[in-house]
CSV table of C-alpha atoms in Angstrom, one decimal:
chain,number,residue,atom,x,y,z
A,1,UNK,CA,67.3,318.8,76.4
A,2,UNK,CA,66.8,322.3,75.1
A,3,UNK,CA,69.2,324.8,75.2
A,4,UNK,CA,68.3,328.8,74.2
A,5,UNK,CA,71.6,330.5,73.0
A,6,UNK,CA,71.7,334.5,73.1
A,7,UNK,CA,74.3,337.1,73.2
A,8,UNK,CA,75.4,340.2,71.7
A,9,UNK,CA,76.2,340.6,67.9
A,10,UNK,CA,79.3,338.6,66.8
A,11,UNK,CA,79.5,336.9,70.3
A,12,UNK,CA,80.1,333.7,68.8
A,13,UNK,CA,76.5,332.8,68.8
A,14,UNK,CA,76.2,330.5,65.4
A,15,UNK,CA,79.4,328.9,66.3
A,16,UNK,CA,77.4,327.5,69.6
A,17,UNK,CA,74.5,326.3,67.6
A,18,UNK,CA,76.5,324.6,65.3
A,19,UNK,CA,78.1,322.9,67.8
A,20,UNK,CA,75.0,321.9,69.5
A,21,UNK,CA,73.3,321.0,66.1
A,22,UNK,CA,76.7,318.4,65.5
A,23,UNK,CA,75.6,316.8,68.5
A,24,UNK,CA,72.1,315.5,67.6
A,25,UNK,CA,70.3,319.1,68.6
A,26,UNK,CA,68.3,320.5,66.1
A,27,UNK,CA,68.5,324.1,65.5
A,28,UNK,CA,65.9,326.4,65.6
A,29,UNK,CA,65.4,330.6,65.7
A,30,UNK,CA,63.5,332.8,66.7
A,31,UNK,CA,64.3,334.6,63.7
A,32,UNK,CA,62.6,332.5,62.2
A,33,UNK,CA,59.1,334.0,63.2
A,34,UNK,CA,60.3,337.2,61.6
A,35,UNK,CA,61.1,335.6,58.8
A,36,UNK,CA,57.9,333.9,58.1
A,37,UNK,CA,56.5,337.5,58.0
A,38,UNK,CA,58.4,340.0,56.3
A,39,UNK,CA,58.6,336.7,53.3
A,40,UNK,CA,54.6,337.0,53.6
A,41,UNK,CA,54.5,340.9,53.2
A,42,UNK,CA,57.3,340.7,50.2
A,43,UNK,CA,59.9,342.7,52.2
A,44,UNK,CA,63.7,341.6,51.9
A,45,UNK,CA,65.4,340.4,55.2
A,46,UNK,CA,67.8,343.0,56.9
A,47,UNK,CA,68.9,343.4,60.2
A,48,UNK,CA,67.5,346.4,60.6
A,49,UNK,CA,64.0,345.3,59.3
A,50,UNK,CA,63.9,342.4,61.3
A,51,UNK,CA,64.7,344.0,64.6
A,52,UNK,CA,61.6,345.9,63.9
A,53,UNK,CA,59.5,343.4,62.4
A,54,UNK,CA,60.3,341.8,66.0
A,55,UNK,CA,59.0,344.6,68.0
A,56,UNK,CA,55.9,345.1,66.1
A,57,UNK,CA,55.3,341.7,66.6
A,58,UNK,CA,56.0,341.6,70.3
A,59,UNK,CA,54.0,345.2,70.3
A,60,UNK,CA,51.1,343.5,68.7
A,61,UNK,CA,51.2,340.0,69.8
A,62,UNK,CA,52.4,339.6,73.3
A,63,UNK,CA,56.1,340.2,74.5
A,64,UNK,CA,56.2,336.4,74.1
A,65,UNK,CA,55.3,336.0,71.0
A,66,UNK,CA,58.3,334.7,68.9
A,67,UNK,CA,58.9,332.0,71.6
A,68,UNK,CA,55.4,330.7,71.9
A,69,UNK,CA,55.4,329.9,68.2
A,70,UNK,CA,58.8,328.3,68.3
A,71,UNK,CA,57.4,326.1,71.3
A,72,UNK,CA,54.5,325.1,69.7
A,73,UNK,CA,56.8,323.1,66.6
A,74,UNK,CA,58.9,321.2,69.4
A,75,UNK,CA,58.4,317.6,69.0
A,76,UNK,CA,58.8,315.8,72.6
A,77,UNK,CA,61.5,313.1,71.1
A,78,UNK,CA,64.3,315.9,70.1
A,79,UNK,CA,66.7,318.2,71.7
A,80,UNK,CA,67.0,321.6,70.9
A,81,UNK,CA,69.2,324.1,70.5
A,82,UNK,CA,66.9,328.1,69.9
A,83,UNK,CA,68.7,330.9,69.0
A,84,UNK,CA,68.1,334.3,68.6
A,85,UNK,CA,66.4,335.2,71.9
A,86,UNK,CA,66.3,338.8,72.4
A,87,UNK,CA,63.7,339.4,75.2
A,88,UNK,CA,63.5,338.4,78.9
A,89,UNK,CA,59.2,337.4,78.0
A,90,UNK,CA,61.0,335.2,75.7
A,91,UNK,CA,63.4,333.2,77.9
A,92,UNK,CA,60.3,332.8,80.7
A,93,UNK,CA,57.8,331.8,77.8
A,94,UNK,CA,60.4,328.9,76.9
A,95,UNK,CA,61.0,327.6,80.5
A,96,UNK,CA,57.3,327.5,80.9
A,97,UNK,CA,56.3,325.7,77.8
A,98,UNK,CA,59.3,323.3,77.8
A,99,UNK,CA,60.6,320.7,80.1
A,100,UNK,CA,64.3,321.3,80.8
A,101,UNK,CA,65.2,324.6,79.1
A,102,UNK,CA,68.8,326.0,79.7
A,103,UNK,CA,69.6,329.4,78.5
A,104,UNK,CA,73.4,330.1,77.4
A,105,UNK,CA,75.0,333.4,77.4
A,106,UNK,CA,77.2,333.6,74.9
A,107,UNK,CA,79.5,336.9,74.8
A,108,UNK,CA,83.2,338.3,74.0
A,109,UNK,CA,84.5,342.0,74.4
A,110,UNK,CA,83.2,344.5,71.8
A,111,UNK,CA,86.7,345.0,70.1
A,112,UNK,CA,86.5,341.2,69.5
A,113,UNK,CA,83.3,341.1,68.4
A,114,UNK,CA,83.8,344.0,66.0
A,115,UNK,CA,87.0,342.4,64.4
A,116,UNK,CA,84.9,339.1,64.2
A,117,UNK,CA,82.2,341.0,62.2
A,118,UNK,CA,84.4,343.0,59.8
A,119,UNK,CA,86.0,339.6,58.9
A,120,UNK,CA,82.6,337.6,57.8
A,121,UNK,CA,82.0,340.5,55.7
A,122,UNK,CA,78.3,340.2,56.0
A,123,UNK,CA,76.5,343.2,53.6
A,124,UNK,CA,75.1,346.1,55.8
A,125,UNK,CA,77.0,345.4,58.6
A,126,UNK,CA,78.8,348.5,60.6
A,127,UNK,CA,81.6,349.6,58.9
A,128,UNK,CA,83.0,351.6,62.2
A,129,UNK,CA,83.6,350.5,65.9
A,130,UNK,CA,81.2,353.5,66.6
A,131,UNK,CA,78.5,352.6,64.4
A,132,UNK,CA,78.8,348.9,65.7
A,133,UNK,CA,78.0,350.3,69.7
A,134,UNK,CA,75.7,352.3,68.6
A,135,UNK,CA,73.3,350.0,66.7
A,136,UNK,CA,74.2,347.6,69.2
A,137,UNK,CA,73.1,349.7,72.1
A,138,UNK,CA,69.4,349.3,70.9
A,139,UNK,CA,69.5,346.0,70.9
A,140,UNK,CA,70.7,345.9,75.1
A,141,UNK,CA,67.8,347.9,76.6
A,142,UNK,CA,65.2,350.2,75.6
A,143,UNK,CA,62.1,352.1,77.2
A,144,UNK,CA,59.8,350.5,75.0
A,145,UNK,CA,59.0,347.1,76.3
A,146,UNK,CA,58.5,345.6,73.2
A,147,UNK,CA,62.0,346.1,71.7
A,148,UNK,CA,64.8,343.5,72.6
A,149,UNK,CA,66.6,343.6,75.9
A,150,UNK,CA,69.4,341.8,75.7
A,151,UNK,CA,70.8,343.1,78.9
A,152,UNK,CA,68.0,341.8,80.8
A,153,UNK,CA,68.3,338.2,78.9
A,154,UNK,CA,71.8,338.1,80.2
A,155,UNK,CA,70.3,338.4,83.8
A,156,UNK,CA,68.5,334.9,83.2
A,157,UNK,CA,71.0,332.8,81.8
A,158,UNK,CA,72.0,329.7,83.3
A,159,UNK,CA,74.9,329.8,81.6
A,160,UNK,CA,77.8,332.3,80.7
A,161,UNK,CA,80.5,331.6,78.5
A,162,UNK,CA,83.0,334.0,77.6
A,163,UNK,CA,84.3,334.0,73.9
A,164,UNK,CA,87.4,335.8,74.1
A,165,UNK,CA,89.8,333.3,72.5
A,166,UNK,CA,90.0,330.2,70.7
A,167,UNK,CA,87.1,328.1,68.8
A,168,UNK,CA,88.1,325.4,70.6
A,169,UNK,CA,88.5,327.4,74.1
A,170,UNK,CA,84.3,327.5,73.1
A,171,UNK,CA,83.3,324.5,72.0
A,172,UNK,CA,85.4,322.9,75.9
A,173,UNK,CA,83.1,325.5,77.6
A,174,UNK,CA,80.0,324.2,75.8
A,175,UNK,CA,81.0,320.5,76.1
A,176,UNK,CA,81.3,321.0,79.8
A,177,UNK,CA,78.4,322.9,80.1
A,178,UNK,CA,76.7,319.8,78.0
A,179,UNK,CA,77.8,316.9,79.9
A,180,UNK,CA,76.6,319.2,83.6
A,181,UNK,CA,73.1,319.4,82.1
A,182,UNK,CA,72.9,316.0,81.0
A,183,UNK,CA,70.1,313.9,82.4
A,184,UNK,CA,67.9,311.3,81.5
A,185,UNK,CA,64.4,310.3,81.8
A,186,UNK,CA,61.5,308.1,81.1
A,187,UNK,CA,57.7,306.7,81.8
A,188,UNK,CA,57.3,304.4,84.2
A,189,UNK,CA,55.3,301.3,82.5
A,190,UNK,CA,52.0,302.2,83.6
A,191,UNK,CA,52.3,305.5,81.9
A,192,UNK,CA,54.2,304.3,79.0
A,193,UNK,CA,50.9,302.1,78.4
A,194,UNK,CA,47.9,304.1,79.7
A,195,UNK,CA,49.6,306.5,77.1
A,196,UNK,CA,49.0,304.2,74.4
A,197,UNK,CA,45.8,303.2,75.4
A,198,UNK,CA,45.2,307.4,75.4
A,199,UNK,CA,46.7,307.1,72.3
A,200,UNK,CA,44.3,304.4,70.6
A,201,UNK,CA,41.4,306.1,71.8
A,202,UNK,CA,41.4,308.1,69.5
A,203,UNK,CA,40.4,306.3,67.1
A,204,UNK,CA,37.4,305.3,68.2
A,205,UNK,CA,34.2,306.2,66.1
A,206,UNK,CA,31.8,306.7,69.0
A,207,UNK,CA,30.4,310.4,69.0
A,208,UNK,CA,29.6,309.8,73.1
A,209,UNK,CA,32.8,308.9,74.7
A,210,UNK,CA,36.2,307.8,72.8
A,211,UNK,CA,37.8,305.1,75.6
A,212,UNK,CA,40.5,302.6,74.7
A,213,UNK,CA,42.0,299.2,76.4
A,214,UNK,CA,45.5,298.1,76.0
A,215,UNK,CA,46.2,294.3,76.6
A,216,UNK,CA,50.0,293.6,78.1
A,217,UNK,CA,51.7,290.5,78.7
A,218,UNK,CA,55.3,290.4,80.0
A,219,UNK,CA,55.4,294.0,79.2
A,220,UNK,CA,54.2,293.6,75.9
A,221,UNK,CA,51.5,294.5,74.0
A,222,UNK,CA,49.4,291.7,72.6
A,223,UNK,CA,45.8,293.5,71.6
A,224,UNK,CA,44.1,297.1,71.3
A,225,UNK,CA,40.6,298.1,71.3
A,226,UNK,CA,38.3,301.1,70.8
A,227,UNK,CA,35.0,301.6,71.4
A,228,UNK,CA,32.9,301.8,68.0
A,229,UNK,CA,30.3,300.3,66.2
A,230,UNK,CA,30.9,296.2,65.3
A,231,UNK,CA,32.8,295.6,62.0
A,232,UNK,CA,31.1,296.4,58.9
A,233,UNK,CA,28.5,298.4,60.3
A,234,UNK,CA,28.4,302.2,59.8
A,235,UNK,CA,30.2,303.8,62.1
A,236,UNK,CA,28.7,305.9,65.1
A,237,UNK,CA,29.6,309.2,63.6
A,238,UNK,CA,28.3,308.3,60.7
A,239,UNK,CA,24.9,307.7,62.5
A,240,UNK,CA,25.3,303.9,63.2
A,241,UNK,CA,24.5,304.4,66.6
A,242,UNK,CA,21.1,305.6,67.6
A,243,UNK,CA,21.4,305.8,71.1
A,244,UNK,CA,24.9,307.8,71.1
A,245,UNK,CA,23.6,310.3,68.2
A,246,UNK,CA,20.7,311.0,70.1
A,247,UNK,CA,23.3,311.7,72.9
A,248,UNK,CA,20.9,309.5,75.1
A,249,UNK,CA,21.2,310.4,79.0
A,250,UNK,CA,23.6,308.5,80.8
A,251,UNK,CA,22.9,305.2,81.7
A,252,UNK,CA,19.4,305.0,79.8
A,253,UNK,CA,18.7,303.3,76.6
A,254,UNK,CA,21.4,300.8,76.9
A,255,UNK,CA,19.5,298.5,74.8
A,256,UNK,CA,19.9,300.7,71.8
A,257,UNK,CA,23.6,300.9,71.8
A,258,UNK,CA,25.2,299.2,69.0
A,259,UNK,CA,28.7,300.5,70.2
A,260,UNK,CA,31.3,297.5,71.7
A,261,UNK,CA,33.8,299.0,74.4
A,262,UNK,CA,37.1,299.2,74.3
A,263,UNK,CA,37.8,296.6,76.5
A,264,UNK,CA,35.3,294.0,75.2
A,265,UNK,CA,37.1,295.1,71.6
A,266,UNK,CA,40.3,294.1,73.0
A,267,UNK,CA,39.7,290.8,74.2
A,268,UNK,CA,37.3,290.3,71.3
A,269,UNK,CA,40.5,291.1,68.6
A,270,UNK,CA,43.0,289.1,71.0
A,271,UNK,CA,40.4,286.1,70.3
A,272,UNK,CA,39.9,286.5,66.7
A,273,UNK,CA,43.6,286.4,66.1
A,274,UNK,CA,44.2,283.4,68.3
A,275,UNK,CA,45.7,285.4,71.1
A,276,UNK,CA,45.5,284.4,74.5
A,277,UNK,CA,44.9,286.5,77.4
A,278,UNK,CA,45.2,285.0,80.2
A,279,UNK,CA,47.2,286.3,83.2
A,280,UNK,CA,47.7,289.1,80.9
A,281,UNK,CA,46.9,293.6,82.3
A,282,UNK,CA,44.1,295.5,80.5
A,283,UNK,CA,45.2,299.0,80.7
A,284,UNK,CA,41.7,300.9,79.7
A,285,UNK,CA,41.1,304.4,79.7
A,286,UNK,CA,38.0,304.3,81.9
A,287,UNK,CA,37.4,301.7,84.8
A,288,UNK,CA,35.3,299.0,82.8
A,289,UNK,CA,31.3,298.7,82.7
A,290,UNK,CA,29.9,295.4,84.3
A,291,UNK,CA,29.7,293.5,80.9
A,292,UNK,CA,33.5,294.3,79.9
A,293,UNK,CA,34.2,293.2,83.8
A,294,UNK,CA,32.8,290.2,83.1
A,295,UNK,CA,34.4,289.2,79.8
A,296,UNK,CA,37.8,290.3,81.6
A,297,UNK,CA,36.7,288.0,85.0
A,298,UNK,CA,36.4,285.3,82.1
A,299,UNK,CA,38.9,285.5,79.9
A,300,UNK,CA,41.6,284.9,82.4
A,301,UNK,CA,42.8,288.6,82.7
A,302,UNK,CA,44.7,289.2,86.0
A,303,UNK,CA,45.3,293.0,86.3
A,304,UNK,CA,42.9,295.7,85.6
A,305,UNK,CA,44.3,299.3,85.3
A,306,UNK,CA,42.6,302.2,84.4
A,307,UNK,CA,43.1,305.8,84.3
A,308,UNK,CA,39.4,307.4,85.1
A,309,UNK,CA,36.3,306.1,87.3
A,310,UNK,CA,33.1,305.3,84.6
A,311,UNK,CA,30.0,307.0,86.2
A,312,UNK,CA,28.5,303.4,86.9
A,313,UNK,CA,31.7,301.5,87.3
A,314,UNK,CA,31.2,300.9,91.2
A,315,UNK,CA,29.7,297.3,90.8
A,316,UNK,CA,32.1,296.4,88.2
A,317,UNK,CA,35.2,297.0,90.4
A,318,UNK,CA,33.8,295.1,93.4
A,319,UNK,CA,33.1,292.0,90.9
A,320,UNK,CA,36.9,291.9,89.9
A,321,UNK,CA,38.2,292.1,93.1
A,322,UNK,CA,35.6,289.5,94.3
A,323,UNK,CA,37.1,287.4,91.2
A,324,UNK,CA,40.4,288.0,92.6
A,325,UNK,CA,41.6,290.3,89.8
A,326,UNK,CA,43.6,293.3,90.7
A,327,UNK,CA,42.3,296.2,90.4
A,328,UNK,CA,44.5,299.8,90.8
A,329,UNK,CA,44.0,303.1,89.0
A,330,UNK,CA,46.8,305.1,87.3
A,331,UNK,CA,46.0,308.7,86.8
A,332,UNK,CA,47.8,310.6,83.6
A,333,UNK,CA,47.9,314.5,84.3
A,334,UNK,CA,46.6,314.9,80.8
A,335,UNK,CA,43.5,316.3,80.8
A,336,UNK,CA,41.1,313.8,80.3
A,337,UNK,CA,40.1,312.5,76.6
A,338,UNK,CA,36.2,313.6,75.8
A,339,UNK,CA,33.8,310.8,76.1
């Protein structure tokens, strides 16, 4: 889960994202971007400096900018909480580049807010109800497009919570709001292990094509392999393979290739460890060439999946199935791994 907090100065804001961050979500801000830059040009943080550090970074880099670069740290195995999201680019950016963003409005009557703000005593901050509207009014709309527009954040959020009273009148609002955008989610086992097998592929040493196999038994993995030159020899990248690093045309000088396939690595490792195979899946990231077909026919496999057709892989399929192996592709949306 990812949740975006926003609001208006002294809404209650950090007291959200602490919450959140008690409950497993690890915080992250905007802010931070602007940060990272006025610390690389030597110039000391202020709120004023950094709400124009901002727009000259939105001005120069894309209204987006500050989100994008937050997106791009995410790790998939976390939830979130982002604060400091001061532009509507910003909000759209994050529901594009994430899965399951909720925004949060967080906000409380200006008299509130102002009292709040006198009382953490913060250096530089407003001194007068008049002075705190005005700077504040910069901050919920402008003409130039690069500036934040809070007002127009507002309009987007899934949420509203109004901070009027209690902390713990909050932190019910958020808890509800928490358990309501609860859900849970995971790969299927096909993806789960033609992710792996994605995943060993790279690996591989072959400067042609990098393709992995995943062996499985009982929903468990019992042997990986990657195409590459045998052990001990110099690896294809390294030029152990004439045929690849003369990027031979496809499907000529077979003889040449010193390479082993994924899927003959596999079953090869599986049987140097004492492994057995049989009735076992081979999840591989290409359908397999007639020679891996017919160490998998042989070694007692019983499944073949794979993710992408090899350009000479139409024999090979019609062997398995005559051998009574099933055969069925599984497509990741990924885009393809180079080969």
């Amino acid at each position: 889960m990812i949740f975006g907090i926003s609001g208006p100065n002294a809404a209650g804001k950090g007291e959200a994202v602490e919450f959140l961050r008690a409950r497993s979500f690890y915080a992250v801000s905007l802010s931070d971007v602007i940060r990272e830059v006025l610390e690389a040009r030597g110039e000391a943080e202020s709120r004023e400096a950094m709400i124009e550090a901002g727009r000259a970074l939105r001005a120069e880099h894309g209204e987006a900018v500050l989100a994008e670069r937050i997106a791009s740290r995410l790790a998939q195995d976390r939830n979130y909480v982002i604060d400091s999201i001061r532009h509507p680019a910003e909000v759209e950016a994050l529901r594009t580049r994430t899965e399951h963003f909720r925004l949060i409005w967080v906000d409380a009557d200006v008299e509130t807010r102002f009292v709040r703000l006198r009382e953490r005593g913060r250096s530089g901050d407003p001194t007068s109800l008049e002075e705190f509207e005005r700077l504040e009014a910069r901050e919920l709309g402008s003409d130039d497009s690069a500036a934040q527009q809070l007002l127009a954040v507002r309009d987007l959020a899934d949420f509203k919570v109004e901070n009027n009273g209690a902390l713990e009148d909050l932190k019910g609002s958020l808890q509800r709001i928490l358990e309501r955008s609860f859900f849970f989610e995971r790969p299927g086992w096909d993806e789960y292990f033609m992710n792996i097998a994605r995943m060993v592929s790279t690996r591989s040493n072959c400067v042609k094509r990098k393709v992995a196999a995943v062996i499985t038994q009982d929903r468990r993995i019992i042997s990986t392999g990657y195409n590459g030159t045998p052990r001990g020899v110099r690896n294809c990248n390294e030029g152990g393979c004439p045929r690849c690093n003369q990027f031979a045309e496809g499907g000529t000088r077979l003889e040449d290739c010193l390479c082993s396939h994924g899927e003959e690595n596999a079953i090869i490792q599986a049987a140097y460890h004492g492994v057995q195979v049989k009735n076992g899946t081979i999840y591989t990231t290409f359908s397999p060439c007639l020679i891996c077909t017919k160490m998998i026919i042989n070694s007692g496999l019983a499944e073949v999946v794979y993710n992408s057709d090899y350009p000479l892989g139409e024999l090979a399929i019609d062997l398995l199935r005559e051998a009574g192996v099933k055969v069925r592709q599984f497509s990741l949306v990924e885009a393809e791994p180079v080969r």
